[in-house]
CSV table of C-alpha atoms in Angstrom, one decimal:
chain,number,residue,atom,x,y,z
A,1,UNK,CA,1.3,22.9,7.3
A,2,UNK,CA,5.3,23.2,7.4
A,3,UNK,CA,6.6,23.2,4.1
A,4,UNK,CA,9.4,20.0,4.8
A,5,UNK,CA,8.7,16.5,5.2
A,6,UNK,CA,7.3,13.6,3.4
A,7,UNK,CA,3.8,14.9,2.4
A,8,UNK,CA,5.0,18.5,1.6
A,9,UNK,CA,7.9,17.0,-1.0
A,10,UNK,CA,5.0,14.9,-2.6
A,11,UNK,CA,2.7,17.5,-3.3
A,12,UNK,CA,5.6,19.8,-4.8
A,13,UNK,CA,6.4,17.4,-7.2
A,14,UNK,CA,3.2,16.4,-8.1
A,15,UNK,CA,2.3,20.4,-8.7
A,16,UNK,CA,5.6,20.4,-11.0
A,17,UNK,CA,4.0,17.8,-13.0
A,18,UNK,CA,5.9,14.8,-11.5
A,19,UNK,CA,5.1,11.3,-10.3
A,20,UNK,CA,7.0,10.3,-7.0
A,21,UNK,CA,8.2,7.0,-7.6
A,22,UNK,CA,9.3,4.9,-4.6
A,23,UNK,CA,11.1,1.5,-4.3
A,24,UNK,CA,10.6,-1.2,-1.6
A,25,UNK,CA,13.9,-2.5,-1.4
A,26,UNK,CA,15.2,-3.8,1.9
A,27,UNK,CA,18.6,-5.2,3.0
A,28,UNK,CA,20.2,-5.5,6.4
A,29,UNK,CA,23.9,-4.3,5.9
A,30,UNK,CA,24.1,-0.2,6.7
A,31,UNK,CA,26.4,-0.2,3.9
A,32,UNK,CA,24.2,-1.6,1.3
A,33,UNK,CA,21.1,0.3,2.7
A,34,UNK,CA,23.5,3.4,2.3
A,35,UNK,CA,24.1,2.4,-1.3
A,36,UNK,CA,20.6,1.7,-2.2
A,37,UNK,CA,19.2,4.8,-0.7
A,38,UNK,CA,22.0,7.2,-3.1
A,39,UNK,CA,21.1,5.1,-5.9
A,40,UNK,CA,17.4,6.0,-5.5
A,41,UNK,CA,18.1,9.7,-4.8
A,42,UNK,CA,20.4,9.4,-8.3
A,43,UNK,CA,17.7,7.8,-10.4
A,44,UNK,CA,16.6,9.5,-13.2
A,45,UNK,CA,13.2,10.2,-11.8
A,46,UNK,CA,11.7,12.0,-9.1
A,47,UNK,CA,12.0,9.5,-6.0
A,48,UNK,CA,11.9,9.3,-2.0
A,49,UNK,CA,14.1,6.7,-0.2
A,50,UNK,CA,12.8,3.7,1.4
A,51,UNK,CA,13.8,1.9,4.2
A,52,UNK,CA,12.1,-1.7,4.4
A,53,UNK,CA,12.7,-3.5,7.9
A,54,UNK,CA,13.2,-7.4,8.3
A,55,UNK,CA,10.7,-10.1,9.2
A,56,UNK,CA,12.1,-10.4,12.8
A,57,UNK,CA,11.1,-7.0,13.6
A,58,UNK,CA,8.1,-6.9,12.0
A,59,UNK,CA,6.9,-9.5,14.2
A,60,UNK,CA,8.5,-8.0,17.3
A,61,UNK,CA,11.2,-11.0,17.5
A,62,UNK,CA,13.9,-8.1,18.6
A,63,UNK,CA,16.1,-10.8,20.2
A,64,UNK,CA,16.6,-12.8,16.9
A,65,UNK,CA,17.3,-9.5,15.0
A,66,UNK,CA,19.9,-8.3,17.5
A,67,UNK,CA,21.5,-11.6,17.2
A,68,UNK,CA,21.4,-11.5,13.4
A,69,UNK,CA,23.3,-8.0,13.7
A,70,UNK,CA,25.8,-9.1,15.9
A,71,UNK,CA,26.5,-12.4,13.9
A,72,UNK,CA,26.7,-10.3,10.9
A,73,UNK,CA,23.7,-12.5,9.4
A,74,UNK,CA,21.8,-10.9,6.4
A,75,UNK,CA,17.9,-10.5,6.7
A,76,UNK,CA,15.4,-9.5,4.2
A,77,UNK,CA,15.3,-6.2,5.7
A,78,UNK,CA,17.0,-3.6,7.8
A,79,UNK,CA,16.5,-4.1,11.5
A,80,UNK,CA,16.0,-0.3,12.6
A,81,UNK,CA,15.5,-1.3,16.0
A,82,UNK,CA,18.7,-3.3,16.5
A,83,UNK,CA,21.1,-1.1,15.0
A,84,UNK,CA,22.6,1.5,17.3
A,85,UNK,CA,21.0,4.9,17.0
A,86,UNK,CA,24.9,6.2,15.3
A,87,UNK,CA,24.8,3.4,12.6
A,88,UNK,CA,21.4,4.5,10.9
A,89,UNK,CA,22.4,8.1,11.2
A,90,UNK,CA,25.3,7.1,9.8
A,91,UNK,CA,23.5,5.6,6.9
A,92,UNK,CA,21.2,8.6,6.4
A,93,UNK,CA,23.9,11.4,6.6
A,94,UNK,CA,23.9,13.9,3.9
A,95,UNK,CA,21.0,11.6,2.1
A,96,UNK,CA,18.2,12.4,3.8
A,97,UNK,CA,16.7,15.7,3.6
A,98,UNK,CA,13.8,17.8,2.3
A,99,UNK,CA,14.7,17.4,-1.1
A,100,UNK,CA,15.0,13.3,-0.4
A,101,UNK,CA,12.9,12.1,2.1
A,102,UNK,CA,12.9,8.6,3.8
A,103,UNK,CA,9.9,6.6,4.4
A,104,UNK,CA,10.3,3.6,6.9
A,105,UNK,CA,8.1,0.2,5.9
A,106,UNK,CA,7.8,-2.2,8.1
A,107,UNK,CA,4.6,-4.3,8.6
A,108,UNK,CA,4.2,-4.7,12.0
A,109,UNK,CA,0.9,-4.5,14.2
A,110,UNK,CA,2.8,-3.2,16.9
A,111,UNK,CA,5.1,-0.6,15.8
A,112,UNK,CA,5.9,1.2,18.7
A,113,UNK,CA,9.4,0.3,19.0
A,114,UNK,CA,10.0,0.9,15.4
A,115,UNK,CA,8.3,4.4,15.7
A,116,UNK,CA,10.6,5.2,18.3
A,117,UNK,CA,13.7,3.9,16.5
A,118,UNK,CA,12.8,6.1,13.4
A,119,UNK,CA,12.3,9.4,15.1
A,120,UNK,CA,15.4,8.8,17.1
A,121,UNK,CA,17.4,9.0,13.7
A,122,UNK,CA,15.1,12.0,12.4
A,123,UNK,CA,12.8,10.0,10.5
A,124,UNK,CA,9.3,10.6,10.9
A,125,UNK,CA,7.4,8.8,7.6
A,126,UNK,CA,6.1,5.5,8.1
A,127,UNK,CA,2.9,3.4,6.8
A,128,UNK,CA,0.5,0.8,7.8
A,129,UNK,CA,-2.5,0.5,9.7
A,130,UNK,CA,-4.6,-1.3,12.5
A,131,UNK,CA,-6.7,-3.7,10.1
A,132,UNK,CA,-3.9,-3.8,7.1
A,133,UNK,CA,-1.1,-4.7,9.3
A,134,UNK,CA,-3.5,-7.1,11.3
A,135,UNK,CA,-5.5,-8.8,8.6
A,136,UNK,CA,-5.1,-10.8,6.7
A,137,UNK,CA,-1.5,-12.4,7.3
A,138,UNK,CA,-0.9,-11.6,11.1
A,139,UNK,CA,-1.7,-13.7,14.0
A,140,UNK,CA,-2.2,-10.5,16.4
A,141,UNK,CA,-5.8,-9.9,17.4
A,142,UNK,CA,-7.6,-7.2,16.0
A,143,UNK,CA,-8.3,-5.5,19.2
A,144,UNK,CA,-4.4,-5.7,20.5
A,145,UNK,CA,-3.6,-4.2,16.9
A,146,UNK,CA,-6.1,-1.1,17.2
A,147,UNK,CA,-4.5,-0.4,20.8
A,148,UNK,CA,-1.1,-0.6,19.4
A,149,UNK,CA,-1.8,1.6,16.4
A,150,UNK,CA,-3.5,4.4,18.5
A,151,UNK,CA,-0.3,4.4,20.6
A,152,UNK,CA,2.2,4.3,18.0
A,153,UNK,CA,0.0,7.2,16.1
A,154,UNK,CA,0.9,9.4,19.3
A,155,UNK,CA,4.1,8.6,19.6
A,156,UNK,CA,4.9,10.0,16.0
A,157,UNK,CA,2.4,12.6,16.5
A,158,UNK,CA,4.3,14.1,18.8
A,159,UNK,CA,7.1,15.1,16.3
A,160,UNK,CA,4.7,17.8,15.4
A,161,UNK,CA,5.6,19.4,18.7
A,162,UNK,CA,9.2,20.0,17.5
A,163,UNK,CA,8.0,21.8,14.2
A,164,UNK,CA,8.1,18.4,12.1
A,165,UNK,CA,5.2,17.1,10.3
A,166,UNK,CA,4.9,13.4,10.8
A,167,UNK,CA,3.5,11.5,7.9
A,168,UNK,CA,1.7,8.1,7.6
A,169,UNK,CA,0.2,6.0,4.5
A,170,UNK,CA,-2.4,3.4,5.2
A,171,UNK,CA,-2.1,0.1,3.8
A,172,UNK,CA,-6.2,-0.7,3.6
A,173,UNK,CA,-5.8,-0.2,0.0
A,174,UNK,CA,-3.8,-3.2,-0.4
A,175,UNK,CA,-5.4,-5.8,1.9
A,176,UNK,CA,-5.0,-9.1,0.6
A,177,UNK,CA,-3.0,-7.5,-2.1
A,178,UNK,CA,-5.1,-9.0,-4.7
A,179,UNK,CA,-8.9,-10.5,-5.2
A,180,UNK,CA,-10.3,-8.1,-3.2
A,181,UNK,CA,-13.1,-5.9,-4.9
A,182,UNK,CA,-11.8,-2.3,-4.7
A,183,UNK,CA,-15.0,-1.0,-3.2
A,184,UNK,CA,-13.5,-2.8,0.4
A,185,UNK,CA,-10.1,-1.8,-0.5
A,186,UNK,CA,-11.0,2.0,-0.5
A,187,UNK,CA,-13.1,1.8,2.5
A,188,UNK,CA,-10.4,0.2,4.6
A,189,UNK,CA,-7.9,2.7,3.3
A,190,UNK,CA,-10.2,5.8,4.0
A,191,UNK,CA,-11.0,4.3,7.6
A,192,UNK,CA,-7.3,3.7,8.2
A,193,UNK,CA,-6.9,7.5,7.6
A,194,UNK,CA,-9.2,8.7,9.5
A,195,UNK,CA,-8.2,6.4,12.3
A,196,UNK,CA,-4.5,8.3,11.9
A,197,UNK,CA,-6.3,11.8,11.4
A,198,UNK,CA,-7.9,11.1,15.1
A,199,UNK,CA,-5.1,9.9,16.6
A,200,UNK,CA,-3.2,13.4,15.9
A,201,UNK,CA,-1.9,12.6,12.4
A,202,UNK,CA,-2.3,15.3,9.8
A,203,UNK,CA,-0.2,14.5,6.7
A,204,UNK,CA,-1.3,11.1,5.2
A,205,UNK,CA,-1.5,9.0,2.0
A,206,UNK,CA,-3.9,6.7,1.2
A,207,UNK,CA,-3.4,3.4,-0.6
A,208,UNK,CA,-4.5,1.6,-3.4
A,209,UNK,CA,-3.1,-1.5,-5.1
A,210,UNK,CA,-3.2,-2.1,-8.9
A,211,UNK,CA,-5.7,-4.9,-9.5
A,212,UNK,CA,-7.0,-6.9,-12.5
A,213,UNK,CA,-8.8,-4.4,-14.7
A,214,UNK,CA,-7.4,-0.8,-15.3
A,215,UNK,CA,-10.7,0.5,-15.8
A,216,UNK,CA,-12.1,-0.5,-12.5
A,217,UNK,CA,-8.7,0.7,-10.8
A,218,UNK,CA,-9.4,4.0,-12.6
A,219,UNK,CA,-13.0,3.9,-11.0
A,220,UNK,CA,-11.9,3.1,-7.8
A,221,UNK,CA,-8.9,5.7,-7.3
A,222,UNK,CA,-11.2,8.2,-8.5
A,223,UNK,CA,-13.8,7.0,-5.6
A,224,UNK,CA,-10.6,7.1,-2.9
A,225,UNK,CA,-9.8,10.7,-4.3
A,226,UNK,CA,-13.6,12.0,-3.8
A,227,UNK,CA,-14.1,10.2,-0.4
A,228,UNK,CA,-10.7,11.9,1.2
A,229,UNK,CA,-12.1,15.1,-0.3
A,230,UNK,CA,-15.4,14.4,1.8
A,231,UNK,CA,-13.9,13.1,5.1
A,232,UNK,CA,-10.5,14.5,4.9
A,233,UNK,CA,-11.4,18.5,4.4
A,234,UNK,CA,-8.3,19.7,7.0
A,235,UNK,CA,-5.5,17.5,6.3
A,236,UNK,CA,-2.5,17.0,3.7
A,237,UNK,CA,-3.1,13.9,1.8
A,238,UNK,CA,-2.2,12.3,-1.3
A,239,UNK,CA,-2.7,9.0,-3.1
A,240,UNK,CA,-0.2,6.3,-3.6
A,241,UNK,CA,-0.9,3.5,-5.9
A,242,UNK,CA,1.0,0.4,-5.9
A,243,UNK,CA,2.3,-1.8,-8.4
A,244,UNK,CA,0.1,-5.4,-8.4
A,245,UNK,CA,0.9,-7.3,-5.6
A,246,UNK,CA,0.0,-10.6,-6.5
A,247,UNK,CA,1.8,-13.4,-8.4
A,248,UNK,CA,4.5,-11.0,-10.8
A,249,UNK,CA,4.9,-12.0,-14.3
A,250,UNK,CA,7.9,-14.2,-14.9
A,251,UNK,CA,9.1,-12.9,-18.3
A,252,UNK,CA,10.9,-9.1,-18.5
A,253,UNK,CA,8.7,-8.2,-21.0
A,254,UNK,CA,5.7,-8.9,-18.9
A,255,UNK,CA,6.9,-7.4,-15.9
A,256,UNK,CA,7.8,-4.4,-17.7
A,257,UNK,CA,4.4,-4.2,-19.1
A,258,UNK,CA,2.7,-4.3,-15.9
A,259,UNK,CA,4.6,-1.8,-14.2
A,260,UNK,CA,3.8,0.4,-17.1
A,261,UNK,CA,0.2,0.0,-16.5
A,262,UNK,CA,0.5,1.0,-13.0
A,263,UNK,CA,2.4,4.1,-14.1
A,264,UNK,CA,-0.4,4.8,-16.4
A,265,UNK,CA,-2.9,4.2,-13.7
A,266,UNK,CA,-1.2,6.6,-11.0
A,267,UNK,CA,-0.5,9.4,-13.5
A,268,UNK,CA,-4.0,9.4,-15.1
A,269,UNK,CA,-5.7,9.3,-11.9
A,270,UNK,CA,-4.0,12.1,-10.5
A,271,UNK,CA,-2.2,10.2,-7.9
A,272,UNK,CA,1.1,11.9,-6.7
A,273,UNK,CA,3.1,8.7,-5.8
A,274,UNK,CA,3.9,5.2,-7.0
A,275,UNK,CA,5.5,2.0,-5.3
A,276,UNK,CA,7.1,0.1,-8.0
A,277,UNK,CA,7.9,-3.7,-8.6
A,278,UNK,CA,10.9,-4.8,-10.5
A,279,UNK,CA,11.4,-7.7,-12.9
A,280,UNK,CA,12.9,-9.9,-10.3
A,281,UNK,CA,9.7,-9.8,-8.2
A,282,UNK,CA,8.6,-13.5,-9.3
A,283,UNK,CA,11.8,-15.2,-8.2
A,284,UNK,CA,13.8,-13.5,-5.6
A,285,UNK,CA,14.3,-10.4,-3.6
A,286,UNK,CA,15.5,-7.9,-6.7
A,287,UNK,CA,18.8,-6.1,-6.4
A,288,UNK,CA,19.3,-2.1,-5.8
A,289,UNK,CA,20.2,-2.0,-9.8
A,290,UNK,CA,16.8,-3.8,-10.7
A,291,UNK,CA,15.1,-1.1,-8.6
A,292,UNK,CA,16.6,1.5,-10.1
A,293,UNK,CA,15.7,0.0,-13.1
A,294,UNK,CA,12.2,0.0,-12.1
A,295,UNK,CA,11.9,3.2,-11.0
A,296,UNK,CA,13.0,5.2,-14.3
A,297,UNK,CA,11.1,2.8,-16.3
A,298,UNK,CA,8.2,4.1,-14.3
A,299,UNK,CA,8.9,7.7,-14.3
A,300,UNK,CA,9.9,7.3,-18.5
A,301,UNK,CA,6.2,5.9,-18.7
A,302,UNK,CA,4.6,8.6,-16.1
A,303,UNK,CA,6.0,11.5,-18.2
A,304,UNK,CA,4.5,10.3,-21.4
A,305,UNK,CA,0.8,9.7,-19.8
A,306,UNK,CA,-1.6,12.6,-19.2
A,307,UNK,CA,-3.9,12.8,-16.6
A,308,UNK,CA,-7.4,12.2,-17.3
A,309,UNK,CA,-9.0,11.7,-13.9
A,310,UNK,CA,-12.5,10.3,-13.8
A,311,UNK,CA,-15.8,11.4,-11.4
A,312,UNK,CA,-15.1,9.8,-8.3
A,313,UNK,CA,-18.7,9.7,-7.3
A,314,UNK,CA,-20.3,8.1,-10.4
A,315,UNK,CA,-19.0,4.7,-10.0
A,316,UNK,CA,-19.8,1.5,-8.4
A,317,UNK,CA,-16.8,1.1,-6.4
A,318,UNK,CA,-18.0,4.6,-4.8
A,319,UNK,CA,-21.4,3.9,-4.1
A,320,UNK,CA,-19.9,0.3,-2.1
A,321,UNK,CA,-16.9,2.2,-0.6
A,322,UNK,CA,-19.0,4.9,0.7
A,323,UNK,CA,-21.9,2.7,2.2
A,324,UNK,CA,-19.1,0.6,4.0
A,325,UNK,CA,-17.4,3.9,5.6
A,326,UNK,CA,-20.5,5.4,6.5
A,327,UNK,CA,-21.9,2.0,8.1
A,328,UNK,CA,-18.8,1.7,10.1
A,329,UNK,CA,-18.7,5.3,11.5
A,330,UNK,CA,-22.3,5.1,12.5
A,331,UNK,CA,-21.1,1.7,15.0
A,332,UNK,CA,-19.3,4.2,17.9
A,333,UNK,CA,-18.0,7.8,18.2
A,334,UNK,CA,-14.5,5.7,18.7
A,335,UNK,CA,-12.9,4.8,15.4
A,336,UNK,CA,-11.0,2.2,16.9
A,337,UNK,CA,-14.2,0.6,18.7
A,338,UNK,CA,-15.8,1.0,15.5
A,339,UNK,CA,-13.7,-0.9,13.4
A,340,UNK,CA,-13.7,-4.1,15.7
A,341,UNK,CA,-17.7,-3.8,16.1
A,342,UNK,CA,-17.4,-3.9,12.2
A,343,UNK,CA,-15.6,-6.8,11.9
A,344,UNK,CA,-17.3,-8.8,14.4
A,345,UNK,CA,-20.5,-7.8,13.0
A,346,UNK,CA,-19.1,-8.6,9.7
A,347,UNK,CA,-19.6,-5.2,8.1
A,348,UNK,CA,-16.1,-5.6,7.0
A,349,UNK,CA,-15.0,-9.0,5.7
A,350,UNK,CA,-11.9,-9.2,3.4
A,351,UNK,CA,-12.6,-12.3,1.1
A,352,UNK,CA,-10.3,-15.4,1.5
A,353,UNK,CA,-8.7,-13.9,5.1
A,354,UNK,CA,-8.5,-16.5,7.7
A,355,UNK,CA,-7.7,-14.4,10.5
A,356,UNK,CA,-9.8,-15.4,13.6
A,357,UNK,CA,-11.5,-11.6,13.7
A,358,UNK,CA,-12.5,-11.8,10.1
A,359,UNK,CA,-16.0,-13.1,9.6
A,360,UNK,CA,-14.8,-15.3,6.2
A,361,UNK,CA,-18.0,-15.1,4.6
A,362,UNK,CA,-17.3,-12.9,1.7
A,363,UNK,CA,-16.3,-14.3,-1.7
A,364,UNK,CA,-14.9,-12.7,-4.9
A,365,UNK,CA,-14.3,-13.7,-8.5
A,366,UNK,CA,-12.7,-12.5,-11.6
A,367,UNK,CA,-15.4,-12.0,-14.3
A,368,UNK,CA,-14.6,-12.9,-18.0
A,369,UNK,CA,-13.6,-8.9,-18.8
A,370,UNK,CA,-11.0,-9.1,-16.0
A,371,UNK,CA,-13.1,-7.2,-13.2
A,372,UNK,CA,-13.2,-8.1,-9.8
A,373,UNK,CA,-16.7,-8.8,-8.7
A,374,UNK,CA,-18.5,-10.1,-5.3
A,375,UNK,CA,-19.6,-13.7,-5.3
A,376,UNK,CA,-20.8,-13.3,-1.9
A,377,UNK,CA,-21.0,-10.2,0.5
A,378,UNK,CA,-21.7,-12.0,3.7
A,379,UNK,CA,-23.4,-9.6,6.0
A,380,UNK,CA,-21.6,-6.3,4.8
A,381,UNK,CA,-24.3,-3.6,4.5
A,382,UNK,CA,-24.0,-3.6,0.7
A,383,UNK,CA,-27.5,-5.3,-0.4
A,384,UNK,CA,-29.0,-3.5,-3.2
A,385,UNK,CA,-25.7,-1.4,-3.9
A,386,UNK,CA,-23.0,-4.5,-4.7
A,387,UNK,CA,-23.5,-6.0,-8.1
A,388,UNK,CA,-23.4,-9.7,-6.7
A,389,UNK,CA,-23.2,-12.7,-9.2
A,390,UNK,CA,-23.1,-15.9,-7.6
A,391,UNK,CA,-23.1,-17.6,-10.7
A,392,UNK,CA,-21.5,-20.7,-9.1
A,393,UNK,CA,-19.6,-21.8,-6.0
A,394,UNK,CA,-15.8,-20.7,-6.1
A,395,UNK,CA,-13.7,-24.0,-5.9
A,396,UNK,CA,-10.0,-24.0,-4.9
A,397,UNK,CA,-9.0,-24.6,-8.3
A,398,UNK,CA,-11.2,-21.6,-9.6
A,399,UNK,CA,-9.3,-19.3,-6.7
A,400,UNK,CA,-5.7,-20.9,-7.8
A,401,UNK,CA,-6.6,-20.0,-11.3
A,402,UNK,CA,-7.7,-16.4,-10.3
A,403,UNK,CA,-4.5,-16.0,-8.4
A,404,UNK,CA,-2.4,-16.1,-11.6
A,405,UNK,CA,-4.4,-14.5,-13.8
A,406,UNK,CA,-2.3,-11.3,-13.9
A,407,UNK,CA,0.9,-13.1,-14.4
A,408,UNK,CA,-0.8,-15.4,-17.4
A,409,UNK,CA,-2.0,-12.2,-18.7
A,410,UNK,CA,1.1,-10.2,-19.1
A,411,UNK,CA,3.3,-13.1,-19.9
A,412,UNK,CA,1.5,-14.8,-22.3
A,413,UNK,CA,-0.2,-12.1,-24.5
A,414,UNK,CA,0.9,-9.4,-27.1
A,415,UNK,CA,-0.2,-5.6,-25.7
A,416,UNK,CA,-3.0,-5.4,-27.5
A,417,UNK,CA,-4.5,-8.6,-25.9
A,418,UNK,CA,-3.5,-7.8,-22.7
A,419,UNK,CA,-6.6,-6.5,-20.7
A,420,UNK,CA,-6.7,-2.5,-20.7
A,421,UNK,CA,-5.4,-2.3,-24.2
A,422,UNK,CA,-1.9,-1.1,-25.4
A,423,UNK,CA,0.6,-1.0,-22.8
A,424,UNK,CA,3.7,0.9,-22.3
A,425,UNK,CA,7.2,-1.1,-23.4
A,426,UNK,CA,10.0,-1.0,-21.7
């Protein structure tokens, strides 16, 4: 492994006892993008930079993205394919480097043009995956997404020929963002990491999104780490935790409490990086100032949180995730073909996901203690492993109530009453 690159920076920071915190800020103006990167670099925290792309670029509508650039129309992210290479190089000049790597975040099921654009400006870190950037919200067929991602990995892996160590982060641990029991999240994150590895990537991060119960989350991250030790022994890898991706608290105090719990989860489990959310998440796209405030709050909480990792192999989540990974890998030696077969057979089945390539038979719910549980496992190979509690049918009212569970918990309760006990205050 080289000593430079996104993964190497995170590894060094972790060895020094620091949690790397990262925003998801995205702006279309080159001047504002540069200002956001500078503010992130200069925050009182150990940070990496983010260039989040716009929705037109994400879905491949480059004509609309290009027209917006020509007309000076503000977008919800940076159209890296449509801006001239020289423009983006100027944005990065004097900012991006070994002590401040920058990652491109996008959301595309067909990221070849994005990867060509980011490598052309000297970047080599991105994220996504053939499953997680297809399901649940995409319209691209899963078969096409798998092919696109195989080609995209090859494009990025070619950077190794020039001495770089390109980095990819799975989005698999964030599928649906909420209401997906962690056994499935962990399994998809591991499978996407294996997909990246088999297509030439040797620096990988595996994701997990904060859910509804702190102890269950800690068990999930421990399971994820154990499975990576098992399946990625020759790969540079680290874990990235995402602050809760569902409906965020509407109060400033509630938002900071929830972000604090995410930072505690990341540090306690030995995770190396955290994607933050801000106090403005429930209302609008956050400003640079709000992103920096979130970074600094998360870093402050992290600095006073001890590492207390669990035994990753002794949990329900590990048993479920391990069973799912093993079952998928047995379907075909070609992992892309195995993923397609797994969804076709219902071996992988994301609850409440309406994509036509998803079986749609699994269901989940939040129990009285705040844990995410299976109400129906469909055809997933979890009989005798998963704790299925089909107490009653899940109604649309139940689903809506569950979607706002975290928001209600952190907006309406004192720290002692929030699930998980005492929380960090802003």
